[in-house]
Amino acid sequence: MLKVEETQPVEFSPALKAKFAEISSRYPEGKQKSALLPILHEVQAELGWLSANAMDQVAAWLKIEPIEVYEVASFYSMYFLRPQGKYVLEVCRTGPCCLVGAEKVMAHIEHKLGVKENEVTADGLFSWRGVECLAACGFGPVLQIGPEYTFYENLDEQKVDTLLEELRKK
Amino acid sequence: MARKLLLEHINVPGINTLDVYRQKGGYRSVEKALKTLSPDDVVEEVKKSGLRGRGGAGFPTGMKWSFLAKPEGVARYLVCNADESEPGTFKDRYLMTHIPHALIEGMIVSSYALGAKTSYIYVRGEMMPQIRILEKAIAEAKNAGFLGKNILGSGYDLELYVQPGGGAYICGEETALLESLEGKRGNPRIKPPFPAIAGLYGCPTVVNNVESIAAVVPIINDGGEEYAKVGIGRSTGTKLISASGNLVRPGVYEIELGLPVEEFIYSDEYCGGIANGKRLKATVAGGSSVPVLPANLTLKLANGDPRLMSYESLSEGGFATGTMMGSGGFIAFDEDQCIVRNTWNFSRFYHHESCGQCSPCREGTGWMEKVLHRIEHGHGKMSDIDLLVDVSKKIEGNTICPLGDAAAWPVASAIRHFRDEFEWHVREPQKSQQTNYGIARYAEPIVSGLKQEN
Ligand SMILES: Cc1cc2nc3c(=O)[nH]c(=O)nc-3n(C[C@H](O)[C@H](O)[C@H](O)COP(=O)(O)O)c2cc1C
Ligand code: SF4
Ligand code: FES
């Protein structure tokens, strides 16, 4: 469900708007709504999540109704409709990864971070969640971290510890 | 060594760059097609090759292309399906990561054949690194004159763009993909009309899988007849198999269609056997949507003949004793794995991914997940097992798109072949929480020749 959060007004930078324009030029005249998914990725990469204000701005830019943006943002699993940790650890929880230990890795992450799935750590650094097959099943267990979606493969508890330490130091 | 048509140069350093790719013969098919063949000639070669769609359904690619409507003055589109979200499948990511130009080259030749002036590669949004790789490869190709206006002086123009998805398995279904590419929710369309008549923006459109499009390159280079000599019967050519689960060497392998399943699992050229010296319990041979098979029926047909990695042999015996090639996602389960747990996991996946348009799929997948959850967690009733079969039957064939079937088949087949294990979960609720059922009894009699040699 779409939960509309109170947020600050959003103003897109000229650089971001230039990016929107470049994306929109990929489609035939009159079909600029096709730019919606890629534009939402750009906005989320910049803001960390999609607030109602941000979505309204996207609607205004694309000259479509806000509901057309909300219904898309709420359909697709990659768009965050509420604030997340700086690093969102998305662990594959689907069958093939479970055959090689994904459930253990998720339990370990929950234990190490001390927060449940979809919750943010007190320092605002991390949140985590289980996601469906990431097309890396032969190299599982695997997790990804946006917005560039870097992959971490063949995970075990130790590798998770090392990764968390590295991210904390960044 | 088996013939490699797609991954031959995968280990060449720098093969992801245009220069190295061209040194290895890359973009020859573009020159050949645009300079010496008409678009219809290209379609004809693909028909002769016998290539079947590598995205899951196995529909002959040349035939699909020949269905494309060509009304005057209306744009036509080629859209590459790089949504790759079927659990157990990771070949397209692999190909795009390591040899992106193989896909770009295939897209150019295929677009030329179909008369598309603008083509899109729809990549699942999580593959951001692959999107960057493709964008770079496209820029290189454009610089070298393989894309853009008047390609190689042929008069043919083509623009190629990469489109990210938003994270939704259903967008791999071709009409949901087109909806998504139009900036909408990924709800599959009711067919007909098929995309060949009314696809992207209502225009005639072909949707093809990454691997199908990459296979057009060797088909045009060597000729369709040469391609058809590789493989077995109507399963021509090579196929990328994504191997995962409890294998010594999981990964992506290019096989010649017709390879015995046993050789694929146990030989050192491929998966190298079951990990940690364990025994094989079951396989899902073509991605999570296809029926699960116990070890004995994986390796041999019901009549005792070896089962082969081909469209026909994998489906031999129908759903009673066979399965399907699907997308080539080969998942191996060792003796310690729990079939009930995996079936529940897959059900949860389909419930999560159902777009919600049709009630049998929306409600049925949720119901199956719930019932499987209680059986797996020791709260199941004996009648639940038949209930699952009943629900799966009511979904199958009663939905707008094949996701409903894809959700029903794994459940129905798991109960068909592993009913003992489901019953054991109900009878032994405590024990089933502590230990696994182990290997299925009918998996025992298999004596594998290859296994003994090793
Ligand atoms: C639920 C569902 C998911 C699918 N996912 C994919 C996918 O990720 N990649 C793909 O190529 N085809 C997928 N397909 C098959 C496509 O609908 C379509 O048949 C295919 O892209 C056609 O290409 P091909 O003829 O080259 O195989 C999926 C189908 C369904 C019903
Ligand atoms: S079968 Fe499921 S996924 Fe397909 S259209 Fe119906 S509800 Fe959507
Ligand atoms: S099941 Fe985890 S990546 Fe496919």
XYZ file of C-alpha atoms and ligand atoms in Angstrom:
667
model
C 0.000 0.000 0.000
C 1.116 3.461 -0.803
C 1.722 5.364 2.360
C 1.982 9.079 1.741
C 4.544 10.558 4.093
C 4.820 14.208 5.090
C 7.932 15.515 3.458
C 9.795 18.601 2.490
C 9.016 20.130 -0.880
C 11.206 18.704 -3.616
C 13.053 20.684 -6.263
C 14.929 18.751 -8.951
C 18.372 20.039 -9.910
C 19.024 21.271 -13.468
C 21.384 18.315 -13.940
C 18.637 15.883 -13.004
C 16.168 17.604 -15.321
C 18.705 17.403 -18.154
C 18.891 13.684 -17.491
C 15.068 13.466 -17.655
C 15.149 15.198 -21.031
C 17.804 12.841 -22.381
C 15.756 9.819 -21.247
C 12.560 11.211 -22.789
C 14.263 11.592 -26.163
C 14.535 7.791 -26.467
C 10.839 7.402 -27.295
C 8.705 8.523 -30.221
C 6.925 11.859 -30.009
C 3.931 11.648 -27.679
C 5.147 8.482 -25.901
C 7.171 10.229 -23.203
C 5.354 8.347 -20.449
C 7.759 5.528 -21.330
C 10.375 7.556 -19.481
C 8.572 7.061 -16.177
C 10.404 3.999 -14.848
C 13.912 5.210 -15.728
C 13.126 8.680 -14.336
C 11.911 7.191 -11.052
C 15.215 5.302 -10.790
C 17.110 8.570 -11.259
C 15.031 10.333 -8.617
C 15.435 7.508 -6.145
C 19.194 7.395 -6.733
C 19.304 11.083 -5.833
C 16.848 11.192 -2.898
C 17.101 7.655 -1.528
C 13.347 7.047 -1.824
C 10.250 8.365 -3.578
C 8.226 10.794 -1.521
C 4.749 11.871 -2.615
C 6.148 15.313 -3.373
C 8.878 13.852 -5.544
C 6.337 11.744 -7.433
C 4.088 14.783 -7.954
C 7.039 16.646 -9.433
C 7.749 13.757 -11.798
C 4.092 13.777 -12.865
C 4.257 17.505 -13.529
C 7.467 17.126 -15.518
C 6.029 14.304 -17.670
C 2.647 16.070 -17.938
C 0.751 13.058 -16.588
C -1.556 12.645 -13.576
C 0.072 11.994 -10.175
C -1.930 8.754 -9.858
C -0.146 7.435 -12.957
C 3.118 7.801 -11.070
C 1.826 6.413 -7.747
C 0.348 3.309 -9.348
C 3.636 2.542 -11.076
C 5.821 3.302 -8.053
C 3.680 1.026 -5.866
C 3.628 -1.841 -8.384
C 7.370 -2.328 -8.788
C 9.455 -3.705 -5.955
C 12.538 -1.555 -6.509
C 10.883 1.739 -5.638
C 10.927 2.733 -1.973
C 7.867 4.599 -0.768
C 9.384 5.402 2.597
C 12.868 6.358 3.778
C 15.473 3.601 3.972
C 18.891 3.164 5.488
C 21.799 4.673 3.567
C 22.667 1.133 2.509
C 19.787 -1.209 1.764
C 20.986 -4.806 1.814
C 18.683 -6.783 -0.469
C 19.232 -10.493 0.012
C 17.869 -13.061 -2.415
C 15.456 -15.357 -0.582
C 14.339 -17.564 -3.491
C 14.690 -21.364 -3.765
C 18.080 -21.845 -5.473
C 19.805 -19.438 -3.059
C 18.113 -21.159 -0.108
C 19.617 -24.473 -1.267
C 23.045 -22.977 -0.595
C 22.399 -21.090 2.645
C 20.491 -17.838 1.972
C 18.290 -18.277 5.055
C 21.344 -18.462 7.299
C 22.769 -15.322 5.721
C 19.504 -13.438 6.294
C 19.295 -14.555 9.909
C 22.883 -13.401 10.395
C 22.186 -9.975 8.901
C 19.141 -9.555 11.113
C 21.204 -10.514 14.149
C 24.178 -8.298 13.251
C 22.126 -5.209 12.414
C 19.662 -5.784 15.242
C 16.717 -4.674 13.132
C 13.917 -6.598 11.480
C 13.318 -6.736 7.751
C 12.434 -3.271 6.341
C 13.487 -1.448 9.534
C 16.312 1.096 9.627
C 19.204 0.916 12.124
C 19.340 3.715 14.736
C 22.352 5.351 13.030
C 20.386 5.476 9.771
C 23.094 3.502 7.963
C 21.405 0.212 7.181
C 18.168 -1.477 6.337
C 17.710 -4.908 4.828
C 15.081 -7.042 3.186
C 14.587 -10.315 1.369
C 14.027 -9.974 -2.380
C 13.220 -12.484 -5.094
C 15.692 -14.209 -7.419
C 18.375 -11.795 -8.626
C 19.511 -13.868 -11.624
C 22.715 -14.904 -9.897
C 21.548 -18.288 -8.560
C 24.781 -20.091 -9.467
C 26.731 -17.715 -7.234
C 24.412 -17.688 -4.239
C 23.765 -16.697 -1.585
C 23.778 -13.207 -3.024
C 22.800 -9.681 -2.014
C 22.710 -6.346 -3.842
C 23.093 -2.770 -2.695
C 21.606 0.142 -4.657
C 21.568 2.626 -6.227
C 24.267 1.126 -8.454
C 23.189 -2.404 -7.496
C 26.591 -3.775 -6.663
C 26.531 -7.542 -6.214
C 28.019 -9.599 -3.403
C 28.105 -13.291 -4.225
C 28.818 -16.656 -2.588
C 28.049 -15.122 0.792
C 28.523 -16.630 4.207
C 28.465 -15.147 7.710
C 32.081 -14.061 7.555
C 31.718 -12.271 4.234
C 28.679 -10.444 5.588
C 30.712 -9.252 8.589
C 33.506 -7.987 6.343
C 31.023 -6.201 4.103
C 29.281 -4.483 7.010
C 32.628 -3.307 8.371
C 33.649 -1.907 4.997
C 30.372 -0.046 4.603
C 30.616 1.406 8.124
C 34.096 2.775 7.324
C 32.989 4.449 4.073
C 35.039 -30.193 -26.330
C 31.539 -29.320 -27.431
C 30.968 -26.586 -29.995
C 30.483 -23.103 -28.645
C 28.570 -20.633 -30.760
C 27.828 -17.953 -28.140
C 30.498 -18.241 -25.458
C 33.488 -19.289 -27.589
C 35.456 -16.149 -26.707
C 34.138 -15.584 -23.210
C 37.584 -15.885 -21.632
C 39.399 -13.591 -24.051
C 40.633 -10.570 -22.076
C 38.859 -7.397 -23.183
C 36.137 -9.228 -25.146
C 33.658 -6.752 -23.648
C 35.234 -4.000 -25.780
C 34.418 -3.391 -29.424
C 38.044 -3.672 -30.557
C 38.730 -7.088 -29.102
C 35.264 -8.287 -30.041
C 35.912 -7.311 -33.674
C 39.352 -8.937 -33.672
C 37.535 -12.147 -32.828
C 35.243 -11.758 -35.825
C 32.590 -9.605 -34.199
C 30.122 -7.615 -36.338
C 30.780 -9.782 -39.409
C 27.101 -10.706 -39.439
C 26.097 -7.051 -39.644
C 28.316 -6.513 -42.677
C 27.076 -9.713 -44.300
C 23.393 -9.011 -43.665
C 23.308 -5.337 -44.572
C 25.565 -5.653 -47.622
C 24.568 -8.988 -49.136
C 21.170 -10.079 -47.759
C 17.667 -8.648 -47.928
C 15.659 -8.500 -44.699
C 13.581 -11.450 -45.937
C 16.778 -13.420 -46.611
C 17.752 -12.959 -42.971
C 14.330 -14.183 -41.813
C 14.725 -17.166 -44.150
C 18.119 -18.115 -42.638
C 16.673 -17.922 -39.129
C 13.793 -20.157 -40.247
C 16.236 -22.678 -41.719
C 18.258 -22.688 -38.508
C 15.325 -24.128 -36.561
C 16.186 -21.746 -33.696
C 13.572 -21.903 -30.948
C 12.959 -19.041 -28.547
C 15.309 -19.283 -25.573
C 13.113 -17.267 -23.176
C 10.991 -20.188 -22.050
C 8.266 -21.086 -24.506
C 10.543 -22.483 -27.233
C 8.533 -21.027 -30.110
C 10.413 -21.089 -33.471
C 11.995 -17.650 -33.887
C 11.874 -17.523 -37.692
C 8.175 -18.324 -37.687
C 7.494 -15.656 -35.071
C 9.326 -13.123 -37.234
C 7.319 -14.044 -40.308
C 4.061 -13.289 -38.434
C 5.047 -9.638 -37.987
C 2.473 -7.387 -39.651
C 3.906 -4.794 -42.050
C 1.278 -2.146 -42.704
C 2.509 0.832 -44.761
C 3.672 3.834 -42.815
C 3.482 2.194 -39.370
C 6.614 1.779 -37.257
C 7.694 -1.725 -36.265
C 9.641 -2.571 -33.136
C 12.023 -5.211 -31.895
C 12.149 -5.449 -28.114
C 14.719 -7.654 -26.434
C 13.508 -9.371 -23.297
C 16.351 -9.083 -20.775
C 14.066 -9.177 -17.762
C 15.537 -12.522 -16.634
C 13.731 -13.122 -13.352
C 12.755 -16.781 -13.530
C 14.273 -18.405 -10.428
C 17.194 -20.570 -11.477
C 17.977 -18.553 -14.626
C 21.037 -16.313 -14.904
C 22.421 -16.885 -18.387
C 21.302 -13.572 -19.909
C 22.999 -11.559 -17.174
C 26.146 -13.617 -17.770
C 26.109 -13.042 -21.520
C 25.417 -9.306 -21.197
C 28.113 -8.884 -18.555
C 30.876 -10.610 -20.478
C 30.023 -10.304 -24.199
C 27.642 -7.359 -24.473
C 28.475 -6.857 -28.149
C 27.066 -10.302 -28.982
C 23.646 -8.965 -28.000
C 24.134 -5.599 -29.732
C 25.283 -7.324 -32.917
C 22.283 -9.671 -32.807
C 19.951 -6.728 -32.213
C 21.228 -4.907 -35.293
C 20.845 -7.897 -37.622
C 17.447 -8.845 -36.158
C 16.140 -5.267 -36.324
C 17.246 -5.120 -39.962
C 15.374 -8.354 -40.695
C 12.197 -6.997 -39.121
C 12.452 -3.477 -40.510
C 12.615 -1.867 -37.079
C 14.124 1.624 -36.965
C 14.059 1.878 -33.175
C 14.686 -1.078 -30.887
C 14.762 -1.474 -27.137
C 16.511 -3.829 -24.760
C 14.310 -4.109 -21.663
C 16.651 -5.078 -18.824
C 15.426 -5.845 -15.328
C 16.120 -2.795 -13.172
C 18.291 -4.662 -10.670
C 20.840 -5.245 -13.418
C 22.078 -1.667 -13.255
C 25.723 -2.720 -13.863
C 24.647 -4.630 -16.987
C 22.629 -1.615 -18.143
C 25.787 0.494 -17.918
C 27.769 -2.180 -19.780
C 25.196 -2.274 -22.591
C 25.028 1.514 -22.826
C 28.784 1.639 -23.210
C 28.741 -1.091 -25.852
C 25.997 0.739 -27.765
C 28.027 3.945 -27.713
C 31.061 2.067 -29.071
C 29.000 0.444 -31.809
C 27.483 3.754 -32.774
C 30.917 5.358 -32.936
C 32.071 2.631 -35.282
C 29.085 3.185 -37.570
C 27.135 0.028 -36.698
C 24.227 2.053 -35.316
C 22.620 5.349 -36.224
C 21.927 6.691 -39.698
C 22.836 4.869 -42.907
C 24.657 1.959 -41.252
C 27.722 0.897 -43.295
C 26.357 2.874 -46.210
C 23.407 0.521 -46.578
C 20.715 3.155 -46.173
C 19.401 1.354 -43.103
C 18.927 3.475 -39.914
C 18.658 2.077 -36.407
C 18.578 3.563 -32.912
C 19.002 1.171 -29.982
C 18.092 2.012 -26.375
C 18.286 0.241 -23.034
C 15.209 0.414 -20.830
C 15.343 -0.497 -17.124
C 12.488 -2.359 -15.455
C 11.357 -1.653 -11.921
C 11.601 -5.060 -10.262
C 8.701 -7.339 -11.209
C 8.974 -10.919 -12.469
C 5.745 -10.548 -14.419
C 7.402 -8.018 -16.736
C 9.223 -10.970 -18.324
C 5.860 -11.945 -19.826
C 6.008 -10.219 -23.179
C 2.812 -8.162 -23.041
C 3.459 -7.099 -19.434
C 6.925 -6.085 -20.620
C 5.395 -3.886 -23.326
C 3.043 -2.270 -20.799
C 6.031 -1.598 -18.561
C 8.006 -0.148 -21.455
C 5.085 2.211 -22.035
C 5.508 3.452 -18.462
C 2.671 1.507 -16.874
C 2.123 -1.254 -14.312
C 3.179 -4.646 -15.652
C -0.266 -6.124 -16.222
C -0.252 -8.713 -19.032
C -2.569 -7.925 -21.916
C -5.358 -10.161 -23.116
C -4.336 -11.860 -26.361
C -5.236 -11.594 -29.183
C -4.183 -9.218 -30.535
C -0.663 -10.610 -30.364
C 2.315 -8.223 -30.288
C 3.081 -9.153 -33.916
C -0.071 -7.217 -34.824
C -0.380 -4.692 -31.980
C 2.556 -4.511 -29.597
C 4.557 -1.524 -28.389
C 2.495 1.695 -28.801
C -0.030 -0.417 -30.690
C 2.509 -1.110 -33.463
C 3.660 -4.496 -34.786
C 6.345 -5.768 -32.391
C 8.578 -8.782 -31.904
C 9.746 -9.646 -28.395
C 12.712 -12.015 -28.167
C 14.940 -13.271 -25.416
C 18.600 -12.141 -25.137
C 19.941 -15.579 -26.018
C 17.624 -15.957 -29.046
C 18.872 -12.655 -30.422
C 22.528 -13.464 -29.753
C 22.047 -16.780 -31.596
C 21.128 -14.895 -34.780
C 24.804 -13.886 -35.100
C 26.231 -17.388 -35.708
C 23.147 -18.229 -37.803
C 23.896 -15.390 -40.220
C 27.671 -15.941 -40.143
C 27.531 -19.673 -40.892
C 24.100 -19.971 -42.500
C 20.910 -21.412 -41.057
C 21.623 -24.897 -42.408
C 24.980 -25.092 -40.634
C 23.363 -24.000 -37.369
C 20.678 -26.660 -37.760
C 23.378 -29.353 -37.961
C 24.257 -28.683 -34.338
C 21.932 -30.215 -31.781
C 19.447 -33.032 -32.142
C 16.201 -33.286 -34.120
C 14.023 -30.207 -33.689
C 16.271 -28.998 -30.870
C 18.841 -27.294 -33.029
C 21.912 -25.354 -31.984
C 23.441 -24.722 -28.614
C 21.726 -23.631 -25.402
C 22.961 -21.724 -22.403
C 22.148 -23.613 -19.248
C 22.196 -21.862 -15.863
C 23.168 -24.509 -13.327
C 22.493 -23.848 -9.653
C 21.831 -25.633 -6.388
C 23.945 -28.371 -4.850
C 26.461 -28.855 -7.652
C 30.247 -29.027 -7.513
C 30.515 -26.338 -10.203
C 27.371 -24.295 -10.646
C 27.495 -21.657 -13.388
C 26.527 -20.943 -16.979
C 27.350 -23.622 -19.579
C 26.834 -23.632 -23.306
C 25.793 -27.120 -24.355
C 24.948 -28.685 -27.678
C 21.300 -29.622 -27.412
C 21.054 -33.398 -27.021
C 23.701 -33.755 -24.314
C 22.680 -36.505 -21.841
C 21.442 -34.998 -18.573
C 23.681 -37.400 -16.674
C 26.756 -36.136 -18.471
C 25.743 -32.541 -17.783
C 25.414 -33.170 -14.059
C 28.351 -35.486 -13.445
C 31.045 -34.881 -16.066
C 33.971 -32.630 -15.275
C 33.362 -30.564 -18.404
C 30.110 -29.353 -16.851
C 28.784 -29.412 -13.288
C 31.200 -32.004 -11.897
C 28.596 -33.892 -9.851
C 26.703 -33.217 -6.663
C 28.517 -31.080 -4.083
C 30.038 -32.541 -0.904
C 29.807 -36.107 -2.200
C 26.059 -36.187 -1.675
C 23.470 -37.935 -3.794
C 21.083 -36.259 -6.216
C 17.506 -36.150 -4.951
C 15.646 -34.082 -7.538
C 16.006 -31.448 -10.225
C 14.053 -28.570 -11.657
C 15.389 -28.651 -15.193
C 14.112 -25.454 -16.789
C 13.595 -22.702 -14.200
C 11.201 -22.658 -11.250
C 8.067 -22.835 -13.426
C 8.629 -26.307 -14.820
C 7.690 -29.560 -13.057
C 10.196 -30.902 -10.508
C 11.523 -34.392 -11.228
C 12.995 -36.985 -8.860
C 16.562 -38.079 -9.609
C 15.639 -41.286 -11.405
C 13.326 -39.522 -13.878
C 15.872 -36.740 -14.323
C 18.540 -39.089 -15.581
C 16.356 -41.573 -17.437
C 13.048 -41.647 -19.253
C 10.312 -43.905 -17.893
C 11.421 -46.601 -20.400
C 14.982 -46.539 -19.071
C 16.590 -44.673 -21.993
C 18.878 -41.804 -21.024
C 17.177 -38.413 -20.833
C 18.791 -35.732 -22.968
C 19.004 -31.959 -22.655
C 16.664 -31.212 -25.546
C 13.178 -29.727 -25.785
C 11.707 -33.110 -26.763
C 13.544 -35.376 -24.350
C 12.999 -33.166 -21.305
C 9.262 -33.128 -21.982
C 9.119 -36.844 -22.842
C 6.423 -38.515 -20.744
C 4.366 -35.329 -20.421
C 3.783 -34.117 -16.914
C 3.416 -37.690 -15.633
C 7.127 -38.480 -15.921
C 8.641 -35.517 -17.757
C 9.298 -31.797 -17.407
C 10.271 -28.952 -19.777
C 13.314 -27.141 -21.139
C 11.846 -23.772 -20.143
C 14.521 -21.116 -19.862
C 17.282 -23.635 -19.154
C 17.534 -22.914 -15.442
C 18.809 -26.221 -14.092
C 18.445 -26.503 -10.305
C 19.869 -29.564 -8.519
C 18.720 -30.680 -5.059
C 20.881 -32.970 -2.945
C 19.578 -35.603 -0.533
C 19.402 -33.139 2.388
C 16.971 -30.770 0.707
C 13.330 -30.566 1.649
C 10.913 -30.695 -1.265
C 8.045 -29.289 0.814
C 10.100 -26.303 1.879
C 11.226 -25.553 -1.655
C 7.682 -25.894 -2.991
C 6.505 -23.460 -0.330
C 9.338 -21.076 -1.261
C 8.387 -21.159 -4.949
C 4.709 -20.645 -4.070
C 5.599 -17.618 -2.031
C 7.522 -16.331 -5.018
C 4.542 -16.696 -7.396
C 2.143 -15.189 -4.892
C 4.479 -12.232 -4.475
C 4.835 -11.819 -8.246
C 1.208 -12.299 -9.323
C 0.020 -9.044 -10.881
C -3.410 -9.588 -9.352
C -5.542 -9.192 -12.476
C -7.143 -12.667 -12.479
C -8.710 -14.103 -9.367
C -7.581 -17.734 -9.864
C -3.960 -16.569 -9.897
C -4.215 -13.820 -7.291
C -6.221 -15.874 -4.785
C -4.932 -19.322 -5.740
C -1.242 -18.481 -5.372
C -1.912 -16.962 -1.942
C -3.881 -19.984 -0.892
C -1.213 -22.419 -2.009
C 1.436 -20.439 -0.187
C -0.587 -20.484 3.018
C -1.341 -24.212 2.907
C 2.259 -25.090 2.044
C 3.465 -22.852 4.842
C 1.404 -24.749 7.384
C 2.464 -28.166 6.099
C 6.131 -27.130 6.150
C 5.804 -25.704 9.662
C 4.122 -28.747 11.166
C 0.508 -27.603 11.204
C -0.721 -29.370 8.090
C -3.633 -31.796 7.707
C -3.674 -34.817 5.420
C -6.524 -33.244 3.441
C -4.305 -30.224 2.723
C -2.341 -32.244 0.197
C -5.355 -32.894 -2.013
C -6.512 -29.359 -1.410
C -3.266 -28.132 -2.967
C -3.762 -30.367 -5.992
C -7.293 -29.038 -6.306
C -6.264 -25.380 -6.086
C -3.446 -25.901 -8.592
C -5.906 -27.481 -11.051
C -8.267 -24.556 -10.702
C -5.538 -22.058 -11.529
C -4.099 -23.982 -14.465
C -5.492 -22.795 -17.797
C -7.859 -20.256 -16.233
C -5.753 -17.120 -16.309
C -4.814 -14.300 -18.662
C -1.123 -15.118 -18.749
C 0.949 -18.243 -18.114
C 2.121 -17.116 -14.647
C -0.863 -18.979 -13.243
C 0.313 -22.235 -14.845
C 3.864 -21.495 -13.773
C 2.651 -21.288 -10.173
C 0.498 -24.409 -10.420
C 2.937 -26.835 -12.066
C 5.658 -26.877 -9.395
C 3.075 -27.645 -6.705
C 1.240 -30.307 -8.691
C 4.477 -32.030 -9.729
C 5.995 -31.945 -6.240
C 2.936 -33.735 -4.885
C 2.823 -36.136 -7.831
C 6.405 -37.299 -7.284
C 6.987 -36.652 -3.577
C 3.599 -37.289 -1.945
C 5.311 -39.505 0.684
C 7.332 -36.550 1.820
C 4.288 -34.286 2.140
C 2.450 -37.003 4.099
C 5.478 -37.459 6.354
C 5.383 -33.747 7.186
C 1.743 -34.106 8.253
C 2.278 -37.349 10.180
C 5.500 -36.269 11.887
C 5.011 -32.557 12.569
C 7.747 -32.443 15.232
C 10.285 -34.613 13.463
C 9.830 -32.733 10.193
C 10.894 -29.547 11.988
C 14.181 -31.104 13.095
C 15.289 -33.326 10.245
C 14.671 -33.627 6.563
C 12.922 -36.515 4.900
C 16.039 -37.423 2.987
C 16.263 -38.967 -0.414
C 13.107 -40.231 -2.082
C 12.952 -44.018 -2.084
C 12.513 -44.272 -5.859
C 15.703 -42.343 -6.399
C 17.729 -45.259 -5.041
C 17.862 -47.755 -7.927
C 19.731 -45.434 -10.279
C 23.218 -46.730 -10.874
C 25.023 -44.078 -12.784
C 27.765 -45.290 -15.105
C 29.500 -41.966 -15.096
C 29.346 -41.709 -11.359
C 31.109 -45.056 -10.994
C 33.905 -44.065 -13.335
C 34.611 -40.866 -11.466
C 5.559 -14.968 -16.056
C 6.467 -15.015 -17.237
C 7.774 -14.578 -17.127
C 8.630 -14.586 -18.220
N 9.895 -14.143 -18.058
C 10.723 -14.095 -19.132
C 12.036 -13.564 -19.022
O 12.463 -13.119 -17.950
N 12.820 -13.521 -20.121
C 12.371 -13.978 -21.339
O 13.096 -13.904 -22.306
N 11.144 -14.488 -21.476
C 10.300 -14.551 -20.405
N 9.033 -15.041 -20.570
C 8.603 -15.461 -21.924
C 8.148 -14.271 -22.749
O 6.774 -14.046 -22.524
C 8.341 -14.501 -24.238
O 7.790 -15.728 -24.567
C 9.780 -14.489 -24.660
O 10.431 -13.330 -24.255
C 9.851 -14.590 -26.140
O 11.187 -14.643 -26.558
P 11.778 -15.934 -27.276
O 10.785 -16.340 -28.319
O 13.050 -15.461 -27.849
O 11.938 -16.965 -26.238
C 8.161 -15.057 -19.465
C 6.860 -15.509 -19.570
C 6.009 -15.502 -18.476
C 4.615 -15.997 -18.646
S -2.172 -15.081 -14.414
Fe -1.507 -13.940 -12.592
S 0.196 -12.709 -13.317
Fe -0.894 -13.409 -15.166
S -2.337 -11.769 -15.634
Fe -3.407 -13.180 -14.283
S -3.071 -12.408 -12.198
Fe -1.588 -11.415 -13.534
S 17.640 -17.695 -6.403
Fe 18.969 -16.207 -5.602
S 19.728 -15.263 -7.356
Fe 18.324 -16.696 -8.182
